[in-house]
Structure formats: structure tokens, C-alpha cells
Coordinates of C-alpha atoms in Angstrom, one line a residue:
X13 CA 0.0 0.0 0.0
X14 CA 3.2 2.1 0.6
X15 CA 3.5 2.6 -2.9
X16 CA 0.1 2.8 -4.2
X17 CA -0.2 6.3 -1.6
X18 CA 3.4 7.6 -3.2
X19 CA 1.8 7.5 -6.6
X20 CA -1.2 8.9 -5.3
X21 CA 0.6 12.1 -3.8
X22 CA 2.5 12.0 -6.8
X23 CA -0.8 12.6 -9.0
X24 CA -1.7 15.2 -6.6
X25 CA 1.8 16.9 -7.0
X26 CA 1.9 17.0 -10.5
X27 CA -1.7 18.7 -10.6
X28 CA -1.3 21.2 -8.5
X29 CA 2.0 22.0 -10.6
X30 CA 0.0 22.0 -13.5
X31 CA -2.6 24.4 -11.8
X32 CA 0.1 27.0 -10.9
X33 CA 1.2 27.1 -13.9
X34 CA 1.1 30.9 -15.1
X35 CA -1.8 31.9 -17.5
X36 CA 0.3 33.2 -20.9
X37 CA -1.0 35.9 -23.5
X38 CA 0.1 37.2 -26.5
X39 CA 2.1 40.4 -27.2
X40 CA 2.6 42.5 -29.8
X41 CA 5.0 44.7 -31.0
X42 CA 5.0 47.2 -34.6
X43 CA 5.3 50.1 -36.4
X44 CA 4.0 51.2 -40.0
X45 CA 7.9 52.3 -40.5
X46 CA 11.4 51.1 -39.4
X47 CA 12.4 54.0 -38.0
X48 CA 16.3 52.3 -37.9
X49 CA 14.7 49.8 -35.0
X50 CA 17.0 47.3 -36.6
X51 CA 19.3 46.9 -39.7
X52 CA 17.8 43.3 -40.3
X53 CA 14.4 42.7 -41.9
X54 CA 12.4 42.6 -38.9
X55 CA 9.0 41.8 -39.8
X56 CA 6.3 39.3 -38.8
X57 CA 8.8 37.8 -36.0
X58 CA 7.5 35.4 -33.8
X59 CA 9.4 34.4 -30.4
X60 CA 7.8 31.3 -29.5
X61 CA 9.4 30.7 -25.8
X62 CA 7.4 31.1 -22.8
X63 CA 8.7 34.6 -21.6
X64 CA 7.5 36.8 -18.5
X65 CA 6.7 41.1 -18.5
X66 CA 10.3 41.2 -17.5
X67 CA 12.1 39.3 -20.5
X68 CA 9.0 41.0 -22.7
X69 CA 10.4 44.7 -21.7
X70 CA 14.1 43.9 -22.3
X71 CA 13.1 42.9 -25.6
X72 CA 10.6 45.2 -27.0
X73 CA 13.7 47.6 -25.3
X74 CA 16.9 46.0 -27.3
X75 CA 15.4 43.8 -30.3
X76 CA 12.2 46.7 -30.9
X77 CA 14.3 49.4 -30.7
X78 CA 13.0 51.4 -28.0
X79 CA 16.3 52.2 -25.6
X80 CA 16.3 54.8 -29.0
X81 CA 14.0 57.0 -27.4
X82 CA 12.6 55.5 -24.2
X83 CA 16.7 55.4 -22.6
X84 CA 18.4 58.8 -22.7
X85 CA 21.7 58.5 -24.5
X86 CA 23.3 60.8 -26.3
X87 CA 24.2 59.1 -29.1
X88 CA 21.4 57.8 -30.2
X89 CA 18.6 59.4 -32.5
X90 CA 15.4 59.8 -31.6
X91 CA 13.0 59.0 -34.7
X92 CA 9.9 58.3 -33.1
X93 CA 7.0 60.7 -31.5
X94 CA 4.6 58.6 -30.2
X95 CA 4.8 55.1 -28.3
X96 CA 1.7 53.6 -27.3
X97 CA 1.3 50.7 -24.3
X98 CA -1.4 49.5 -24.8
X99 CA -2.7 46.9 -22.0
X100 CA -5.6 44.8 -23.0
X101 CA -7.5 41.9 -21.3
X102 CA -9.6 40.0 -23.4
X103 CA -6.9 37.9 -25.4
X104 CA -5.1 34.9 -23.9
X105 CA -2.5 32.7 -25.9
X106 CA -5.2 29.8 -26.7
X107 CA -7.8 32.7 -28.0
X108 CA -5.3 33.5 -31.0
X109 CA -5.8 30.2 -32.7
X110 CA -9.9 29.9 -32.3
X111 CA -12.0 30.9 -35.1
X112 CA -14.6 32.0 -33.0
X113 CA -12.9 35.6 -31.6
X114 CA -14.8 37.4 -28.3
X115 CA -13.6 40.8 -29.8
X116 CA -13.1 40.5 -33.3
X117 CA -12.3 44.0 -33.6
X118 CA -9.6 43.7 -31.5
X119 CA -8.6 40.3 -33.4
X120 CA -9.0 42.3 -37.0
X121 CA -6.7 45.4 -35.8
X122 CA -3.5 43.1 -34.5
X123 CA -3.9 41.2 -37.6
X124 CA -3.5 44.3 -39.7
X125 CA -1.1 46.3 -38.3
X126 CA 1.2 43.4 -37.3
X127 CA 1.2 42.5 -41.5
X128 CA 1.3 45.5 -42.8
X129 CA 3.7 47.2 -40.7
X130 CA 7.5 47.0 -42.1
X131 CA 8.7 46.8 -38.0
X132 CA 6.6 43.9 -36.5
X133 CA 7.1 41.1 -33.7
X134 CA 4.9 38.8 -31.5
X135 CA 5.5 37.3 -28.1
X136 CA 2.9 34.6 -28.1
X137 CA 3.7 33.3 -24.8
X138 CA 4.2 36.0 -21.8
X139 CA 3.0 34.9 -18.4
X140 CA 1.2 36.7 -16.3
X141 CA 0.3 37.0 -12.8
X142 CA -2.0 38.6 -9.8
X143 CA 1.1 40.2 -8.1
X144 CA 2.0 43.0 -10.1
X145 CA -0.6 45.0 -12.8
X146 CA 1.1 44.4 -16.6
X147 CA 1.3 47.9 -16.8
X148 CA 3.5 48.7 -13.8
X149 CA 5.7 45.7 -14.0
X150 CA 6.5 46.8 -18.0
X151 CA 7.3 50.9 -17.1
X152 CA 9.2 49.6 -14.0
X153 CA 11.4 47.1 -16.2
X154 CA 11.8 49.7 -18.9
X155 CA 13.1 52.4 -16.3
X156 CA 15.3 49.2 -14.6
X157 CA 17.1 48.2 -18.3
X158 CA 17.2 52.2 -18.9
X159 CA 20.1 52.5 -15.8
X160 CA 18.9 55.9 -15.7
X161 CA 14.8 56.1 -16.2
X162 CA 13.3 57.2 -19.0
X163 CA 14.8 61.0 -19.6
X164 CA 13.4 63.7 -21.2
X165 CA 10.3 61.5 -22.8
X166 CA 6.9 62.7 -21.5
X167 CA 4.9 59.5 -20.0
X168 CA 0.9 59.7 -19.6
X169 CA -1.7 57.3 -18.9
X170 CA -5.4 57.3 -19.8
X171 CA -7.3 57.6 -16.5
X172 CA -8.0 53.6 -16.1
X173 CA -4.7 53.4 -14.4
X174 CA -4.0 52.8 -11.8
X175 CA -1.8 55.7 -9.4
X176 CA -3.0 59.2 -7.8
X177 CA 0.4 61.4 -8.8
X178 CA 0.2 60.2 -12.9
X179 CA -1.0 62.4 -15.3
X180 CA -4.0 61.3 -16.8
X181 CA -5.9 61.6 -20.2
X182 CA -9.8 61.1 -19.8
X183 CA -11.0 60.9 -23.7
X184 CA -9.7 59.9 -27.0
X185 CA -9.6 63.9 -27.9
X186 CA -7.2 64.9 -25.1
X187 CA -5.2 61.7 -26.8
X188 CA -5.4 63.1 -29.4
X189 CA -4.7 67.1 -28.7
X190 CA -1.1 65.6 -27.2
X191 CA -0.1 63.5 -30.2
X192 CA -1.2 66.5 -32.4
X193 CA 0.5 68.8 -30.3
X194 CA 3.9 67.0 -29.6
X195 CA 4.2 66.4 -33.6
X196 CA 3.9 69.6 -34.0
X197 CA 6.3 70.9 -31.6
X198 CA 8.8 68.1 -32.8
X199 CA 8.7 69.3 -36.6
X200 CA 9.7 72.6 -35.4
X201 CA 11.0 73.1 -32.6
X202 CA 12.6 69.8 -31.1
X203 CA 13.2 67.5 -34.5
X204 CA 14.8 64.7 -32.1
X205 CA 13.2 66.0 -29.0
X206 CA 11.5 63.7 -26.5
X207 CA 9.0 61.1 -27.4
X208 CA 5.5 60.6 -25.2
X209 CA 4.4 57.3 -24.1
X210 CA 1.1 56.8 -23.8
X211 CA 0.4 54.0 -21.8
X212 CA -3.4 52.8 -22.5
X213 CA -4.3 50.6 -19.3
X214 CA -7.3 48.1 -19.4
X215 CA -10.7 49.8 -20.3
X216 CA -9.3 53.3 -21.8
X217 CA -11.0 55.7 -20.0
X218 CA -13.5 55.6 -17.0
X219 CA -16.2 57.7 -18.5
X220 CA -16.0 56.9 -22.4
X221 CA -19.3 58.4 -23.4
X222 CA -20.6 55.5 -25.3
X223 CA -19.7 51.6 -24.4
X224 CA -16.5 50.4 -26.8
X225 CA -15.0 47.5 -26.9
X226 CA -11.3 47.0 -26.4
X227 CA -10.7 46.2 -30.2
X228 CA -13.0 50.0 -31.2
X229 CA -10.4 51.8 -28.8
X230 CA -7.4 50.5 -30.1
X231 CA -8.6 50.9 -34.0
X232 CA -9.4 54.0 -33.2
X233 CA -6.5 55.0 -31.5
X234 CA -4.6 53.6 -34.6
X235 CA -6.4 55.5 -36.9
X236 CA -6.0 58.9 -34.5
X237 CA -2.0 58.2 -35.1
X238 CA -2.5 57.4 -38.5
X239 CA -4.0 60.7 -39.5
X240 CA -2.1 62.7 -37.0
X241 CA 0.7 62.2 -38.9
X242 CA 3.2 61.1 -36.2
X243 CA 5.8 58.1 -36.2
X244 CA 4.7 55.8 -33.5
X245 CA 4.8 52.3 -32.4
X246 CA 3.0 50.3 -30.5
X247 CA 3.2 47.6 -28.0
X248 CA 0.0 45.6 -27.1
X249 CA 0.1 43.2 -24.5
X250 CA -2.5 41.6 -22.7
X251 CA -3.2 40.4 -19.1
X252 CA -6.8 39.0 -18.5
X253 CA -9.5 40.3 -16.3
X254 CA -10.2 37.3 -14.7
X255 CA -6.8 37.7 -13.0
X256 CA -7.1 40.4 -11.1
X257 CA -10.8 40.4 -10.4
X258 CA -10.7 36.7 -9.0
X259 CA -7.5 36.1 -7.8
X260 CA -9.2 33.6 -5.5
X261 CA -10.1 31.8 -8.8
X262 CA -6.4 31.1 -9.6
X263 CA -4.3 29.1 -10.2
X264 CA -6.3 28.2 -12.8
X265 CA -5.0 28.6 -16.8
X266 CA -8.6 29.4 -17.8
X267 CA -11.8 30.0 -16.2
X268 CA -13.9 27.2 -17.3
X269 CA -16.9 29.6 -18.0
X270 CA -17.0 33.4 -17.6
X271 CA -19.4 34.5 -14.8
X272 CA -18.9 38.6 -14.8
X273 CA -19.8 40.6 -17.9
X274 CA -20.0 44.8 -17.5
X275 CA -20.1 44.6 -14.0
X276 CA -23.0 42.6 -12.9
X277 CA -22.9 39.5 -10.7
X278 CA -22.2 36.3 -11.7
X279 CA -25.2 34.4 -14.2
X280 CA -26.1 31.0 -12.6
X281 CA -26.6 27.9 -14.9
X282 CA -24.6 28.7 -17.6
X283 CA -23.9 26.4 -20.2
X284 CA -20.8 24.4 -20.3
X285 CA -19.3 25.3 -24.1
X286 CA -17.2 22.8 -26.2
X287 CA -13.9 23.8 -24.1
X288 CA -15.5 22.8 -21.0
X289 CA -16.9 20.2 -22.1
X290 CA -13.2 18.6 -23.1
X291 CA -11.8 19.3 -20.2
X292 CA -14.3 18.4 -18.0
X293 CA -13.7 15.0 -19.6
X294 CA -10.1 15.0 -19.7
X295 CA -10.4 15.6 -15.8
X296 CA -13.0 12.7 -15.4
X297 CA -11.1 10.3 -17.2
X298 CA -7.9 11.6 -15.1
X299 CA -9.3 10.5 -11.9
X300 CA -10.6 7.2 -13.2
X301 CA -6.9 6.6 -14.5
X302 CA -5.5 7.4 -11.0
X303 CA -8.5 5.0 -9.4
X304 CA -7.8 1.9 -11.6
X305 CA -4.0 2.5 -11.5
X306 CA -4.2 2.4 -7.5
X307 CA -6.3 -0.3 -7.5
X308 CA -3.9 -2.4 -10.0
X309 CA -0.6 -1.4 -7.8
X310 CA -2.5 -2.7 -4.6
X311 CA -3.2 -5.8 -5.8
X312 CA -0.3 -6.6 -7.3
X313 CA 1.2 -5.4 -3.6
X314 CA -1.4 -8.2 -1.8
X315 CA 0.0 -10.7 -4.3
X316 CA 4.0 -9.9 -3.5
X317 CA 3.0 -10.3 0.0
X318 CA 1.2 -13.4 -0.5
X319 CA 3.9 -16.0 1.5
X320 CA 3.8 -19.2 -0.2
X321 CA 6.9 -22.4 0.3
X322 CA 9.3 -22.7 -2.6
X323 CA 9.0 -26.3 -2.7
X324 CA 6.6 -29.4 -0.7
X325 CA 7.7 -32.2 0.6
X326 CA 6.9 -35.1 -0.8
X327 CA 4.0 -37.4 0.1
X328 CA 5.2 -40.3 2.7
X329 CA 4.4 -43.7 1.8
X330 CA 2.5 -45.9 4.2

């Protein structure tokens, strides 16, 4: 029986590894133009390792080209007048894949930009986690790799984020009054003067006017940079709601079922969809594996323990 309870906390080992395993989504990374980001052709890459915000900021910093602008160096020109972080959190890694999109507007926009862009990359795989917002963890790696912060650029944040001292942005038209103004100011005054950073946390802005999905607020911010004007580049990355809003829910990869939509309290007897349905399976026929496998092991336990004589004596004759 020894045995049979060491694969059993074995089982139970192994699945709660599996449960703590960190929940991954996509980033992405572009720009309509170089902008002397790299010397290589550098479009449509795909890094395909598991990586975390960390890794993701070092890169976007020394393969995307940002320690141009975001690091202060003097020898270095500055080419770019709008960077946009963009924090989403709808998408997670397995959502790129389905055909069946919850935003597709969101889904259309990344598609386009990150082909028709000439400067393009895609993290597939960046974990994230409950202890530190995506957005924080990103501007706090960027200011870590930049030895001395981020310099003369201006950084702003839309009024989602999180933070009483930042300087916020509460509509798409003050967004777009500061790209139109710091182009403007750049072209004649400043030609390789600082560069703002926008950083767009989850939701855009608290009072939006009318409801818009994540995938309307970053097409429209596209199109906003598009017609400003300005060189810019953007980094999307996504960490999903159900992380921070039930934290309590985790360590799971995926909620099973979503229960919150806008706000309201959870729906009760919701269907179980297609992806349920598999791993609800999966996970009954996992536990019926582990029962017949312990049930197998103790018997062929009882039967090693069974005692029996190697050999009889033979029978005595009368």
C-alpha cells in the first residue's frame, strides 16, 4: 500500500503544478515604418518561448528598438514621437488560434497592423500573474534596463490606471490634442526632441461616453496616429481580467466559464461550451486513470505479500 499512496501524492503533485502554472497571453509589438529599430528585416517575428513582462520589456527595449527613445543616451537618435502601451484583457494565448474571436475587432486590428507594418514582432507566450498590474511591471522594467529612467520623454496614462500622482488623459480627444500637439512641436522646434508614451491601461477611460469594446479603442487609437501624422509604435500586451478580479479563482490557466460581464454578478446555470466540455472529460477520465491505477498497484502489492513455500515435501508412503 506504501506505494500505491506515493503515486497517489505524486498525482496530486503533479496537478497542482499544473494548476500553478502561469496563465500566458500574446504580445505585440509594430510600427507602419522602421524608423532604424534594426538593420535586419524585422518583420512578422514570432518568439515562440514562454517569456514573462520582464524578458518582454528587455526585448521590446533592445530587439524593438525602444532604448532609441525611451533610454536617454546621447548618441542615439530619436525617430519616433509617439509610443503607445497598450494593456488589453480580453486575449489569452489559446484565443489567437480559435475561429470564434470574443472581440473581433480587436482580433482584425492586431492582424492588420502586425502585417502591414514594415517593423513587426509577436511574443505569443508572456505569463502573467495577480502580483504586479502588466502595466507597472512593464514601465518599471523599462526604467530598470534604462540604468537611468526614461529621460526627457513625457509619460501619460489614460485615466483607467491605476496611481494618484500620474497624469492622466480622460477621452480619446485629449489623446489626441497631445499626439497632435507634440508632432507639431517636434517638426519645429525639437526634431529629435522627447517622445511621449502613452500607456493605455485596461478599459481606456473611466467615462468613455458611449460603451466600446477594447478592439473600437485600439482601432481608433490607430487610426487617430495614423492621421495625425506622427511616427509611433505600438506595444499591445494583454493580461486577462479574470486575473485580477478573481484572484481567488487562480491558479487556474482558464476560467472554465465566464461569470462577470459589465459589471453585474455572476449568471447562474450557464452552459458548459465545447472547451468545458473537453476538459471536463479530460479531468474525469484523469481520476478514473489514477483509481484503476491504485487499484492495480495494490493488488499486485497483496499478491507480493502473499507467502507461499518454494517447494513441498513429498507425500510419505504408508
Amino acid at each position: 500500500m506504501a506505494a500505491a499512496w506515493a503515486v497517489l501524492a505524486l498525482f496530486l503533485v503533479a496537478a497542482q503544478v499544473a494548476a500553478a502554472a502561469p496563465v500566458t497571453a500574446p504580445a505585440f509589438l509594430w510600427a507602419p515604418k522602421n524608423y532604424g529599430f534594426s538593420s535586419d528585416d524585422a518583420k512578422e517575428v514570432v518568439h515562440y518561448q514562454t517569456i514573462s513582462p520582464k524578458s518582454l520589456a528587455k526585448s521590446v527595449l533592445e530587439e524593438g528598438g525602444w532604448s532609441n527613445f525611451m533610454c536617454s543616451r546621447e548618441d542615439t537618435q530619436n525617430n519616433v514621437d509617439v509610443a503607445i502601451v497598450f494593456i488589453g484583457s480580453k486575449l489569452q494565448s489559446s484565443d489567437i488560434s480559435k475561429d470564434k474571436q470574443v472581440d473581433p475587432a480587436l482580433a482584425d486590428t492586431l492582424k492588420l497592423s502586425f502585417t502591414r507594418s514594415e517593423f513587426s514582432m509577436a511574443f505569443p507566450y508572456v505569463s502573467t500573474t495577480v502580483d504586479e498590474r502588466l502595466e507597472d511591471s512593464l514601465l518599471s522594467s523599462f526604467a530598470e534596463n534604462c540604468n537611468n529612467g526614461f529621460g526627457r520623454n513625457r509619460v501619460t496614462y489614460t485615466d483607467t490606471c491605476t496611481g494618484q500622482d500620474l497624469k492622466k488623459y480622460h477621452n480619446m480627444d485629449a489623446i489626441n490634442d497631445l499626439v497632435v500637439s507634440g508632432v507639431a512641436s517636434r517638426r519645429v522646434n525639437h526634431p529629435s526632441g522627447q517622445t511621449d508614451v502613452i500607456v493605455f491601461c485596461s478599459g481606456g477611460f473611466e467615462n468613455p461616453g458611449t460603451a466600446k469594446s477594447e478592439g473600437e479603442l485600439l482601432s481608433q487609437l490607430v487610426d487617430l496616429l495614423d492621421l495625425s501624422g506622427a511616427k509611433y509604435t505600438v506595444l499591445y500586451a494583454s493580461q486577462p481580467s479574470g486575473l485580477l478580479e478573481s484572484p481567488s479563482g487562480l491558479p487556474l490557466g482558464r476560467h472554465l466559464a465566464e461569470k462577470k460581464t459589465n459589471g453585474t454578478k455572476a449568471v447562474q446555470g450557464e452552459k458548459c461550451d465545447g472547451e468545458c466540455l473537453v476538459k471536463s472529460s479530460l479531468l474525469e477520465g484523469t481520476f478514473v486513470g489514477i483509481v484503476l491505477l491504485i487499484i492495480l498497484i495494490s493488488g499486485l502489492m497483496c499478491m507480493m505479500g502473499i507467502d507461499t513455500p518454494s517447494r513441498f515435501e513429498a507425500p510419505q508412503e504408508s
